[in-house]
């Protein structure tokens, strides 16, 4: 089978020949017609002067003017059409270039990405391909149209007056000589510009990726200086580039503008002597002037060509790196290996000549388990990566069954080897999509539908339980909102669970949950929520807009709440400012504050006014500010002020009043908390509780989860909630997941493809003791004998049951054997374990 | 009537003020300036544990300091698969100055023996506060060294006649 040419080896012109030939042919056709319609007005011009005006024939004047009009209209329409077709071609080519280059880039060796900033790749794919693809769009049309037009005008000029024609063309050789000299310099500047733009994109990407470090170290100046230096350089080179580029245009303009001067002198002389008629002189001047447009476009085309070549070659050259491994086998099926692993005399030396691994020898039978331990920097992770084909080793061999790992295709490796890194990556999408990522990839590459790798829910649940991920998924499912239109039946079942939950667990969970009860104040709800005691359906009853709601303000007055709330607001403001007033706005410190960091200044000013004024003398704006603060006061969260008992009772009375007056009058504006009704604006969990959790710490969560799981099993709802949990959106880079959750999901992801060799590179480092033990248990019981395991471990208390332990030091294996053997040798492992103790 | 209400009615003090009173009594915090203590007091949380609940576990780095407000807890250490009772801790016991200062795995486990309420400050919040008051870093070191010295002094007074204890005396010499 013939190998396809790599995108980075293709010339810019190869894109022209591979672009839509139909569109290119239609452009040529348009070009020919355009030439005719461009010359036609010149002839009309001549005839208008010579035949219509001089012979005073009005009907001819009208006739020729009509011809002129039609030709100009057709020329404009054709020009528009040719631009549309060119754009179509260049956009198609750009899409194709992007797809192919992206596909090439993501298959490049990992080493390349260690040295390459993501921003640079983004810049290349997004910005730098614009000019080359624009060039491809115009590569045929522009030269054809303009050269034909130029030729047509030239022929017409010769037809009018050969001598004048020769003289007026004499300036073009000068231009042809000068322009390339200037363009060469522009190209040099452009090359530097492309490199600098790439560097600038890389720098931006690096700063954004390391933004935590910048904030943490307050290194704003350092980063600003680095960025400014690059911007300065880029500015300088862009100015130079523009200078030469515009120099080309100005030189061209200057010389072409000299054309009419020559015609005036020579043509004027000939006309005065009667050797040239006036009409011919006018037509000649017009034609000569019209030469300028195609010529200008040709020069511009030349510049685009030069820019495109430089940008294209520079971009492709950067990514012109050979792929180390083929993606899929060509003339055979993917290998199904048994997992026997032999590492022989393996060494790894970096490009800088630093030796990270020396003479490593390991032998594992299928299903055996090896722990790799040692100090940081001893080469454990590098060795794990070499075995997983993620690092290209310099010397020696890694043999799985009888196959050398370096010679395997990527598909062979991913089919047989699972790799779990210390910091796994999650892609934006659902939990399920992330779990099935590796499995679906194998199916897709092998030409099967990715959907076929989907395991049954029971298998998935079993694996989730074995890895301790089940509770996380359940929690995600319980945080889902359900739809009033589609999930009515589920809502009714959850209400049943709610009743059972309160009846069964109220006592066990006392102090952890505040249940919604009409006559009880909820300390983990705001004052507004305690008053309304339901979900508003109108924006005018939500958030700060309440203060503009006359009905609500009247209600506060009627319930005698306005003044005590103002007083509470003032007290809250005073206390919060006393504690946090002088802190810099770190959001973590304001989590339990009723004041947001950005409100500090305005409340400080208000506090100053309060020192000079009585509460009732404040302006409406000041009062609103205090009232808003008091209404968001949540005693269970904002602990700087105690809620006075008197106010608490007033609020409870206010709740009843609100229900009897406002809610009764405007039932469409609220959904009151009602034990028999599902609250669609709240997640499933809150609907089961029908209340608010007062404590979100781990041990409380575990207790609540246990109760919920018990009930969901009893009500046959567990699978449904797990399915909802699997559809949970993990956010960009998995931002909605904790480090431990990412690690657990990554382990499940690897196990789902059922690899024969599993490599775990400190894959449980972010897990708590319980989760770590659970995973260890899974490895020791379910995987032993089935999957060959290589586990890079930093905790020494979990290595005892491994079949072999390899202790690494400075890139070498200094000891290898069972735990008992190594401990009895009293070597490095013994020292490490004793040191720990 | 829950405990929150009881406190409000009887003491008419906010939880913040109560926390502040507690912290001023704790050896490790007592030297910090009032403005820093106020932030600590505001950032403290309260957690209730029921009988048998694990408050923290050996080998975990939970990153929290605890002050037992009410109840009793069992401090133990797991050694060669056996749980050894170290001592029973009651009200006003404080754990965790080292945890606040930096990452440290627990050498002990603490389990609630009765319904227990703890005042808790996390390392993250503690460090966030310290970074707002850089001058107060000195009090961390001072607090830790004072704690070690006072502990050793007590240990020496109680065990100076114990022959087997003498070989491990001198923690304050580190």
XYZ file of C-alpha atoms in Angstrom, chain A residues 507-512 514 523 575 578-580 582-586 588-593 633 635-636 638-645 648 695 697 699-700 703 768-769 795 797, chain B residues 1-2 4-5 8-9 12-17 19 35 38-39 41-51 53-54 57-60 64 77 80 105 124-125 128-129 131-133:
88
model
C -32.573 10.856 64.229
C -29.299 9.487 62.779
C -28.651 12.634 60.799
C -29.687 15.102 63.455
C -27.410 18.114 63.353
C -26.258 17.370 59.797
C -31.999 21.044 58.545
C -29.986 28.619 59.999
C -18.299 43.255 62.473
C -13.616 44.848 61.803
C -12.432 41.338 60.882
C -11.801 41.547 57.152
C -7.933 45.490 56.054
C -7.306 42.245 54.182
C -6.443 42.076 50.523
C -9.271 40.514 48.532
C -8.435 36.805 48.680
C -10.864 32.079 50.038
C -10.994 34.352 53.085
C -14.364 35.806 52.093
C -16.219 32.484 51.700
C -17.949 32.948 55.036
C -18.384 36.682 54.775
C -27.472 36.934 56.242
C -26.568 32.503 60.469
C -25.161 29.019 59.810
C -21.963 34.092 58.630
C -20.844 33.531 62.205
C -19.636 37.018 63.081
C -23.076 38.069 64.321
C -25.655 36.085 66.261
C -29.232 36.208 65.061
C -31.256 37.772 67.905
C -34.060 35.503 69.097
C -35.840 35.065 64.509
C -22.068 20.249 57.308
C -17.232 17.503 55.671
C -17.343 12.021 57.520
C -20.800 13.620 57.365
C -22.899 9.024 56.644
C -7.008 9.191 50.923
C -6.123 6.061 52.915
C 4.295 4.721 49.930
C 3.297 0.391 53.415
C -34.496 24.062 70.742
C -31.112 23.339 69.211
C -27.316 27.151 68.370
C -30.417 28.806 69.715
C -27.748 32.763 71.324
C -30.310 33.119 74.033
C -26.010 36.311 73.415
C -22.588 35.856 71.873
C -21.842 35.158 68.254
C -19.965 31.994 67.356
C -17.129 34.214 66.184
C -16.787 35.784 69.643
C -14.165 31.121 68.930
C -6.269 41.342 64.428
C -9.956 37.624 64.813
C -9.450 36.292 61.304
C -11.718 32.932 64.875
C -13.863 33.906 61.900
C -12.385 31.128 59.743
C -12.835 28.374 62.347
C -15.589 25.858 61.776
C -17.374 23.582 64.212
C -17.951 19.946 63.600
C -19.994 17.472 65.543
C -18.962 13.822 65.784
C -21.090 11.013 67.080
C -19.799 8.214 69.236
C -16.798 8.638 64.452
C -13.158 8.916 63.369
C -6.684 8.771 61.056
C -3.098 7.677 61.412
C -1.030 8.242 58.226
C -3.524 10.743 56.792
C -6.632 20.574 60.212
C -1.890 4.467 67.501
C 1.629 -4.046 64.078
C 0.948 12.759 58.252
C -5.222 26.251 53.962
C -7.135 29.012 55.775
C -4.019 32.223 53.697
C -4.332 34.364 56.801
C 0.155 35.428 54.043
C -1.997 38.511 54.762
C 0.000 39.236 57.928
